[in-house]
Short mmCIF file of C-alpha atoms (C1' of nucleotides) in Angstrom, two decimals:
data_model
loop_
_atom_site.label_atom_id
_atom_site.label_comp_id
_atom_site.label_asym_id
_atom_site.label_seq_id
_atom_site.Cartn_x
_atom_site.Cartn_y
_atom_site.Cartn_z
CA MET A 1 111.63 75.46 113.17
CA ALA A 2 112.07 77.69 116.20
CA ARG A 3 111.22 81.35 115.73
CA LYS A 4 111.17 84.28 118.08
CA THR A 5 107.85 85.60 119.31
CA GLY A 6 106.49 88.40 117.13
CA SER A 7 108.47 87.26 114.13
CA HIS A 8 106.32 87.01 111.02
CA SER A 9 108.48 88.07 108.10
CA GLU A 10 107.02 85.54 105.69
CA ILE A 11 103.49 86.74 106.21
CA THR A 12 103.86 90.43 107.05
CA GLY A 13 105.43 91.36 103.72
CA PRO A 14 102.51 90.16 101.61
CA ARG A 15 100.03 91.63 104.05
CA ILE A 16 101.68 95.02 103.74
CA ARG A 17 101.45 94.82 99.98
CA ALA A 18 97.81 93.77 100.13
CA ALA A 19 96.89 96.55 102.53
CA ALA A 20 98.75 99.14 100.49
CA ALA A 21 97.07 97.98 97.29
CA GLN A 22 93.64 98.26 98.82
CA LEU A 23 94.24 101.66 100.37
CA PHE A 24 96.01 103.11 97.33
CA ALA A 25 93.16 101.97 95.10
CA ARG A 26 90.52 103.36 97.40
CA HIS A 27 92.02 106.71 98.37
CA GLY A 28 94.99 107.28 96.10
CA TYR A 29 98.71 106.95 96.79
CA ALA A 30 99.25 110.53 97.91
CA ALA A 31 96.27 110.48 100.24
CA VAL A 32 97.35 107.32 102.08
CA SER A 33 99.87 107.47 104.92
CA MET A 34 102.32 104.83 106.01
CA ARG A 35 100.54 104.92 109.35
CA GLN A 36 97.26 103.91 107.72
CA ILE A 37 98.90 101.00 105.95
CA ALA A 38 100.55 99.90 109.18
CA ALA A 39 97.27 100.14 111.08
CA GLU A 40 95.55 97.99 108.47
CA VAL A 41 98.23 95.34 108.85
CA GLY A 42 98.28 95.63 112.64
CA VAL A 43 101.86 96.84 113.11
CA GLN A 44 103.48 100.17 113.85
CA ALA A 45 104.55 102.46 111.04
CA GLY A 46 108.24 101.94 111.63
CA ALA A 47 107.93 98.21 111.03
CA LEU A 48 106.97 98.78 107.39
CA TYR A 49 110.51 99.90 106.67
CA LEU A 50 111.74 96.38 107.24
CA TYR A 51 109.92 95.43 104.05
CA THR A 52 110.26 98.46 101.81
CA PRO A 53 112.90 101.17 101.69
CA ASP A 54 110.23 103.84 101.23
CA LYS A 55 106.67 104.53 100.18
CA GLN A 56 107.58 105.16 96.54
CA THR A 57 109.18 101.73 96.20
CA LEU A 58 106.09 100.16 97.70
CA LEU A 59 103.98 101.73 94.95
CA PHE A 60 106.45 100.85 92.24
CA ASP A 61 106.66 97.21 93.31
CA LEU A 62 102.87 96.90 93.27
CA MET A 63 102.68 98.25 89.75
CA ARG A 64 105.61 96.28 88.43
CA SER A 65 104.46 92.96 89.82
CA HIS A 66 100.98 93.57 88.45
CA LEU A 67 102.25 94.20 84.94
CA GLU A 68 104.74 91.35 85.07
CA GLU A 69 101.96 89.02 86.12
CA LEU A 70 99.83 90.34 83.27
CA LEU A 71 102.57 89.63 80.74
CA SER A 72 103.36 86.18 82.02
CA ALA A 73 99.68 85.24 82.21
CA TRP A 74 99.19 86.31 78.61
CA ALA A 75 102.30 84.38 77.58
CA ALA A 76 100.80 81.29 79.19
CA GLU A 77 97.55 81.50 77.21
CA PRO A 78 96.94 79.10 74.32
CA VAL A 79 97.93 80.50 70.95
CA SER A 80 95.68 80.36 67.91
CA ALA A 81 97.18 80.88 64.49
CA ASP A 82 94.07 82.57 63.10
CA PRO A 83 94.06 86.30 63.90
CA VAL A 84 90.32 86.37 64.58
CA ALA A 85 90.55 83.55 67.09
CA ARG A 86 93.66 85.12 68.56
CA LEU A 87 91.90 88.45 68.99
CA GLU A 88 89.03 86.73 70.76
CA GLU A 89 91.53 85.10 73.12
CA PHE A 90 93.06 88.48 73.82
CA CYS A 91 89.72 90.17 74.54
CA ARG A 92 88.48 87.46 76.83
CA PHE A 93 91.82 87.16 78.58
CA HIS A 94 92.04 90.92 79.09
CA ILE A 95 88.58 91.22 80.61
CA ARG A 96 89.01 88.16 82.78
CA PHE A 97 92.44 89.15 84.08
CA HIS A 98 91.44 92.73 84.78
CA LEU A 99 88.16 91.93 86.49
CA ASP A 100 90.03 89.60 88.82
CA ARG A 101 92.35 92.39 90.02
CA PRO A 102 90.40 95.64 90.20
CA ASP A 103 92.67 97.25 92.78
CA ALA A 104 95.92 96.52 90.95
CA VAL A 105 94.44 97.66 87.64
CA PHE A 106 93.21 100.87 89.17
CA ILE A 107 96.59 101.63 90.69
CA ALA A 108 98.57 100.79 87.57
CA TYR A 109 96.33 103.17 85.70
CA MET A 110 95.79 106.06 88.11
CA GLU A 111 99.08 106.34 89.94
CA LEU A 112 101.44 106.77 87.03
CA ARG A 113 101.69 110.45 87.94
CA ASN A 114 103.10 109.59 91.32
CA LEU A 115 106.01 107.54 90.03
CA GLU A 116 109.45 109.05 89.99
CA PRO A 117 110.82 109.37 86.43
CA GLU A 118 112.95 106.23 86.51
CA ASN A 119 110.13 104.10 87.87
CA PHE A 120 107.68 105.62 85.43
CA ALA A 121 109.87 104.64 82.51
CA ALA A 122 110.10 101.05 83.74
CA ILE A 123 106.32 100.75 84.10
CA GLU A 124 105.66 102.34 80.74
CA ALA A 125 108.00 99.84 79.09
CA LEU A 126 106.01 96.95 80.53
CA ARG A 127 102.73 98.51 79.46
CA LYS A 128 104.04 99.03 75.97
CA THR A 129 105.04 95.39 75.75
CA TYR A 130 101.47 94.42 76.47
CA GLU A 131 100.05 96.87 73.93
CA ASP A 132 102.45 95.48 71.37
CA ALA A 133 100.98 92.03 71.90
CA LEU A 134 97.61 93.34 70.75
CA GLU A 135 99.03 95.42 67.94
CA THR A 136 100.82 92.37 66.57
CA ILE A 137 97.51 90.54 66.36
CA LEU A 138 95.85 93.46 64.58
CA LYS A 139 98.73 93.87 62.13
CA ASP A 140 98.69 90.18 61.38
CA GLY A 141 94.96 90.23 60.72
CA ALA A 142 95.25 93.34 58.57
CA THR A 143 98.01 91.77 56.48
CA ARG A 144 95.84 88.73 55.87
CA LYS A 145 92.89 90.98 54.97
CA GLN A 146 90.83 89.57 57.81
CA PHE A 147 90.60 92.93 59.61
CA THR A 148 89.86 96.38 58.28
CA VAL A 149 91.97 98.78 60.35
CA PRO A 150 93.25 101.96 58.73
CA ASP A 151 95.71 102.49 61.59
CA THR A 152 96.78 99.60 63.79
CA LYS A 153 98.21 101.83 66.53
CA LEU A 154 94.93 103.69 66.91
CA ALA A 155 92.93 100.50 66.81
CA THR A 156 95.17 99.04 69.52
CA MET A 157 94.55 101.98 71.82
CA ALA A 158 90.83 102.00 71.07
CA VAL A 159 90.39 98.30 71.80
CA ILE A 160 92.39 98.38 75.03
CA ALA A 161 90.50 101.44 76.26
CA MET A 162 87.18 99.79 75.52
CA LEU A 163 88.11 96.55 77.25
CA THR A 164 89.72 98.14 80.30
CA GLY A 165 86.63 100.31 80.66
CA VAL A 166 84.75 97.27 81.97
CA ASN A 167 86.51 97.76 85.28
CA THR A 168 84.89 101.17 85.78
CA TRP A 169 81.36 99.84 85.99
CA TYR A 170 81.56 96.10 86.74
CA ARG A 171 80.37 95.03 90.16
CA GLU A 172 80.55 91.50 91.51
CA GLY A 173 77.14 89.83 91.41
CA GLY A 174 75.76 92.40 88.98
CA ARG A 175 73.17 92.07 86.26
CA LEU A 176 75.40 90.29 83.76
CA SER A 177 77.63 87.24 84.07
CA ARG A 178 81.26 87.51 83.13
CA GLU A 179 80.77 85.13 80.25
CA ARG A 180 78.02 87.34 78.87
CA ILE A 181 80.14 90.47 79.29
CA GLU A 182 83.09 88.82 77.58
CA ARG A 183 80.89 87.76 74.70
CA ILE A 184 79.30 91.17 74.20
CA TYR A 185 82.61 92.99 74.31
CA TRP A 186 84.25 90.48 72.06
CA ASN A 187 81.49 91.01 69.51
CA MET A 188 81.88 94.78 69.67
CA VAL A 189 85.64 94.52 69.26
CA ARG A 190 85.30 92.02 66.44
CA ARG A 191 82.98 94.29 64.50
CA SER A 192 84.99 97.41 65.29
CA VAL A 193 88.01 95.97 63.47
CA GLY A 194 85.86 94.71 60.63
CA ALA A 195 86.38 91.00 61.32
CA MET B 1 86.51 153.05 88.06
CA ALA B 2 88.90 153.64 90.92
CA ARG B 3 90.35 150.58 92.59
CA LYS B 4 92.81 150.05 95.37
CA THR B 5 96.35 148.97 94.55
CA GLY B 6 96.78 145.20 94.67
CA SER B 7 93.10 144.56 94.08
CA HIS B 8 92.51 142.06 91.29
CA SER B 9 89.46 140.06 92.26
CA GLU B 10 88.13 139.74 88.73
CA ILE B 11 91.31 138.21 87.41
CA THR B 12 92.74 136.34 90.39
CA GLY B 13 89.76 134.00 90.74
CA PRO B 14 90.07 132.51 87.26
CA ARG B 15 93.83 132.35 87.56
CA ILE B 16 93.53 130.32 90.74
CA ARG B 17 91.19 127.92 89.01
CA ALA B 18 93.51 127.60 86.03
CA ALA B 19 96.57 127.01 88.18
CA ALA B 20 94.72 124.46 90.31
CA ALA B 21 93.46 122.63 87.23
CA GLN B 22 96.93 122.38 85.77
CA LEU B 23 98.56 121.26 89.01
CA PHE B 24 95.80 118.80 89.94
CA ALA B 25 96.00 117.25 86.49
CA ARG B 26 99.76 116.99 86.59
CA HIS B 27 100.37 115.79 90.14
CA GLY B 28 96.99 114.83 91.55
CA TYR B 29 94.76 116.65 94.00
CA ALA B 30 96.21 115.09 97.14
CA ALA B 31 99.78 115.75 96.08
CA VAL B 32 99.24 119.46 95.42
CA SER B 33 99.36 121.98 98.26
CA MET B 34 97.54 125.27 98.52
CA ARG B 35 100.96 126.88 98.74
CA GLN B 36 101.93 125.48 95.34
CA ILE B 37 98.74 126.80 93.77
CA ALA B 38 99.33 130.22 95.34
CA ALA B 39 102.92 130.28 94.11
CA GLU B 40 101.79 129.48 90.59
CA VAL B 41 99.35 132.41 90.69
CA GLY B 42 101.84 134.70 92.38
CA VAL B 43 100.02 135.32 95.64
CA GLN B 44 100.40 134.02 99.18
CA ALA B 45 98.53 130.94 100.33
CA GLY B 46 96.16 132.84 102.59
CA ALA B 47 94.86 134.88 99.66
CA LEU B 48 93.36 131.78 98.06
CA TYR B 49 90.77 131.64 100.80
CA LEU B 50 89.21 134.83 99.48
CA TYR B 51 88.11 132.80 96.45
CA THR B 52 87.35 129.37 97.82
CA PRO B 53 86.25 128.24 101.27
CA ASP B 54 88.65 125.28 101.12
CA LYS B 55 90.66 123.00 98.87
CA GLN B 56 87.85 120.46 98.50
CA THR B 57 85.47 123.09 97.11
CA LEU B 58 88.11 124.20 94.66
CA LEU B 59 88.30 120.66 93.29
CA PHE B 60 84.55 120.24 93.26
CA ASP B 61 83.98 123.50 91.39
CA LEU B 62 86.48 122.52 88.72
CA MET B 63 84.76 119.21 88.14
CA ARG B 64 81.25 120.59 88.23
CA SER B 65 81.92 123.41 85.81
CA HIS B 66 83.65 121.02 83.44
CA LEU B 67 80.68 118.67 83.36
CA GLU B 68 78.16 121.47 83.12
CA GLU B 69 80.05 122.90 80.20
CA LEU B 70 80.10 119.45 78.60
CA LEU B 71 76.33 119.11 78.95
CA SER B 72 75.53 122.55 77.65
CA ALA B 73 77.92 122.17 74.72
CA TRP B 74 76.26 118.92 73.75
CA ALA B 75 72.83 120.51 74.09
CA ALA B 76 73.97 123.22 71.68
CA GLU B 77 75.01 120.76 68.97
CA PRO B 78 72.82 120.31 65.91
CA VAL B 79 70.40 117.41 66.18
CA SER B 80 69.96 114.81 63.48
CA ALA B 81 66.85 112.66 63.49
CA ASP B 82 68.64 109.64 62.06
CA PRO B 83 70.33 107.61 64.83
CA VAL B 84 73.38 106.85 62.71
CA ALA B 85 73.99 110.52 61.94
CA ARG B 86 73.24 111.36 65.56
CA LEU B 87 75.78 108.83 66.79
CA GLU B 88 78.38 110.28 64.46
CA GLU B 89 77.68 113.73 65.90
CA PHE B 90 78.12 112.37 69.39
CA CYS B 91 81.42 110.65 68.61
CA ARG B 92 82.94 113.64 66.89
CA PHE B 93 81.65 116.03 69.52
CA HIS B 94 82.99 113.89 72.33
CA ILE B 95 86.47 113.60 70.89
CA ARG B 96 86.64 117.28 69.97
CA PHE B 97 85.39 118.51 73.32
CA HIS B 98 87.64 116.21 75.31
CA LEU B 99 90.80 116.87 73.31
CA ASP B 100 90.29 120.59 73.87
CA ARG B 101 90.30 120.19 77.67
CA PRO B 102 92.79 117.48 78.63
CA ASP B 103 93.37 118.79 82.16
CA ALA B 104 89.70 119.09 83.07
CA VAL B 105 88.95 115.66 81.60
CA PHE B 106 91.79 114.10 83.52
CA ILE B 107 90.65 115.63 86.79
CA ALA B 108 86.98 114.76 86.31
CA TYR B 109 88.06 111.20 85.72
CA MET B 110 90.88 110.64 88.21
CA GLU B 111 89.88 112.66 91.22
CA LEU B 112 86.47 111.19 91.93
CA ARG B 113 88.02 109.36 94.87
CA ASN B 114 88.96 112.61 96.51
CA LEU B 115 85.46 114.06 96.54
CA GLU B 116 83.49 114.06 99.75
CA PRO B 117 80.34 111.92 99.47
CA GLU B 118 77.94 114.78 98.80
CA ASN B 119 80.15 116.27 96.11
CA PHE B 120 80.73 112.85 94.61
CA ALA B 121 77.01 112.30 94.26
CA ALA B 122 76.55 115.62 92.48
CA ILE B 123 79.32 114.89 89.99
CA GLU B 124 78.10 111.38 89.34
CA ALA B 125 74.64 112.73 88.57
CA LEU B 126 76.07 115.03 85.91
CA ARG B 127 78.14 112.26 84.43
CA LYS B 128 75.13 109.99 84.28
CA THR B 129 73.16 112.64 82.44
CA TYR B 130 75.82 112.67 79.76
CA GLU B 131 75.92 108.88 79.50
CA ASP B 132 72.15 108.88 79.16
CA ALA B 133 72.44 111.11 76.11
CA LEU B 134 74.46 108.42 74.37
CA GLU B 135 72.30 105.60 75.61
CA THR B 136 69.22 107.31 74.22
CA ILE B 137 70.82 107.39 70.78
CA LEU B 138 71.73 103.72 70.98
CA LYS B 139 68.27 102.70 72.17
CA ASP B 140 66.67 104.70 69.43
CA GLY B 141 68.86 103.11 66.78
CA ALA B 142 68.23 99.65 68.22
CA THR B 143 64.48 100.18 68.16
CA ARG B 144 64.65 101.17 64.52
CA LYS B 145 66.81 98.13 63.76
CA GLN B 146 69.64 100.34 62.59
CA PHE B 147 72.01 99.16 65.34
CA THR B 148 72.73 95.69 66.64
CA VAL B 149 73.34 96.09 70.36
CA PRO B 150 72.38 93.23 72.69
CA ASP B 151 72.68 95.53 75.72
CA THR B 152 72.48 99.30 75.34
CA LYS B 153 73.94 100.03 78.77
CA LEU B 154 77.06 97.99 78.02
CA ALA B 155 77.39 99.49 74.58
CA THR B 156 77.14 102.96 76.09
CA MET B 157 79.97 102.31 78.51
CA ALA B 158 82.07 100.64 75.84
CA VAL B 159 81.71 103.50 73.39
CA ILE B 160 82.43 106.20 75.96
CA ALA B 161 85.50 104.33 77.21
CA MET B 162 86.81 103.94 73.70
CA LEU B 163 86.30 107.60 72.82
CA THR B 164 87.64 109.02 76.07
CA GLY B 165 90.69 106.82 75.63
CA VAL B 166 91.90 109.18 72.93
CA ASN B 167 92.97 111.57 75.65
CA THR B 168 95.47 109.06 77.04
CA TRP B 169 97.66 109.03 73.94
CA TYR B 170 96.86 112.15 71.87
CA ARG B 171 99.59 114.76 71.71
CA GLU B 172 99.22 118.13 70.00
CA GLY B 173 101.00 118.15 66.67
CA GLY B 174 101.20 114.36 66.54
CA ARG B 175 101.13 111.98 63.62
CA LEU B 176 97.40 112.23 62.93
CA SER B 177 95.11 115.22 62.46
CA ARG B 178 92.05 115.52 64.64
CA GLU B 179 89.79 115.09 61.66
CA ARG B 180 91.49 111.82 60.81
CA ILE B 181 91.27 110.63 64.41
CA GLU B 182 87.60 111.55 64.57
CA ARG B 183 86.93 109.68 61.34
CA ILE B 184 88.77 106.53 62.38
CA TYR B 185 87.12 106.38 65.78
CA TRP B 186 83.71 107.10 64.34
CA ASN B 187 84.16 104.21 61.93
CA MET B 188 85.17 101.87 64.73
CA VAL B 189 82.19 102.92 66.83
CA ARG B 190 79.83 102.66 63.89
CA ARG B 191 80.89 99.12 63.17
CA SER B 192 80.98 98.12 66.82
CA VAL B 193 77.25 98.82 67.13
CA GLY B 194 76.51 97.15 63.83
CA ALA B 195 75.47 100.30 61.96
"C1'" DG C 1 110.88 91.57 113.97
"C1'" DT C 2 108.47 94.91 116.24
"C1'" DC C 3 107.91 98.66 119.33
"C1'" DT C 4 108.23 103.46 121.25
"C1'" DA C 5 109.97 107.82 120.65
"C1'" DT C 6 111.44 111.38 117.95
"C1'" DA C 7 113.70 114.42 114.23
"C1'" DT C 8 112.24 117.42 110.83
"C1'" DG C 9 109.37 119.38 107.63
"C1'" DC C 10 105.07 120.42 105.20
"C1'" DG C 11 100.07 120.34 105.24
"C1'" DG C 12 95.33 123.27 105.57
"C1'" DA C 13 93.47 126.97 107.44
"C1'" DT C 14 92.98 131.49 110.20
"C1'" DA C 15 94.09 136.28 112.48
"C1'" DG C 16 95.23 140.65 112.06
"C1'" DA C 17 98.24 144.33 109.88
"C1'" DC C 18 98.36 147.25 105.83
"C1'" DG D 1 92.62 142.25 98.35
"C1'" DT D 2 96.82 140.74 99.84
"C1'" DC D 3 100.47 139.94 103.07
"C1'" DT D 4 102.95 138.13 107.18
"C1'" DA D 5 102.85 135.29 110.94
"C1'" DT D 6 101.16 131.49 113.15
"C1'" DC D 7 98.26 127.48 115.10
"C1'" DC D 8 98.20 122.78 115.06
"C1'" DG D 9 98.35 118.42 113.20
"C1'" DC D 10 100.16 114.84 110.38
"C1'" DA D 11 103.66 113.33 107.03
"C1'" DT D 12 107.98 110.25 106.09
"C1'" DA D 13 111.65 108.24 107.91
"C1'" DT D 14 115.09 106.89 111.53
"C1'" DA D 15 117.26 105.46 116.28
"C1'" DG D 16 117.53 102.57 119.74
"C1'" DA D 17 115.15 99.55 123.33
"C1'" DC D 18 113.30 94.91 123.84
#
DNA sequence: GTCTATATGCGGATAGAC
DNA sequence: GTCTATCCGCATATAGAC
């Protein structure tokens, strides 16, 4: 298919998103300029506006697609009926998914302040949907007397904070394999909810 | 003691730090201008430079004093010999101290990226000192067979992440009292390390 | 689809008056 | 100790050539 010289719409869009994700994660949204993103991609700043209406939308789209991917990946996981097995699936899935996308996780977590109110509400709704997935597991286990959790909401927040915390210290090729990390964290979570 | 009109050095310094802390926590260091901080205090932007050499030092001083206060407050806590009691002290202290200073905690956590390398190293050293305090407790308990922790470093990071996570959802006057929150979290931590 | 050029405004920081 | 005025650079975003 014939195409004019210098025409790369199918590839430039994703490259802009990738460059923005990397730079936002490394230096923070507010500290990164459109010029820096453009330089990383190898185009001029003005060209970015063919792919995003503004910088804010670029951030929002990164966060939204990350959370939507998170939700659909979790929906695609196998489903155990037993709450203990289900909780193990959640823990291992969460660690695995988050370690694979450190930049996106960092942004979705640190840049909430820089979202305009409407965008913030949309992102928070997606995050809440994910938290609800865990809370449902904990409630189910509590009902069946397999977990001991005096407050499922608190336990949900505690478990997610613990698991997401892996991203703050994990380094590729470090002392521990992912499988070992998953196992250790799963054991801590399991005991913390009294399973 | 006589003093010239418009001279308020003893009060303006702390007010600048307070305004900066609030604004940095709310909008992020990079998104806040010196003019905004000055406006919040009620002075002109140039006057800030009587109290700080530059914006970076203002951020660094906020983070350093927060962590130094954290370390000295922990050093001033009573010391139990039993690792289980000691761990409970740590958990309750951590939650209490952090809930009392949400802005400082947020900044110390989110603005690491915006520190120049030298400043970053200094802050990381302080943070590591605090983490070591917890790790020492866990090692001690593991040695005495009171805890079951396959990896004390991992357990340290997991516990701190879980406890610090309280700051992300706690709101003054919310559903649960601090005492209840402390108790629930302490119980989760206790079980997570097999005590 | 990308570039160059530019409009317009805000950023950190400093000089010198009071 | 604070203010006003200003230097100078970089920010986002747009217009129009190629």
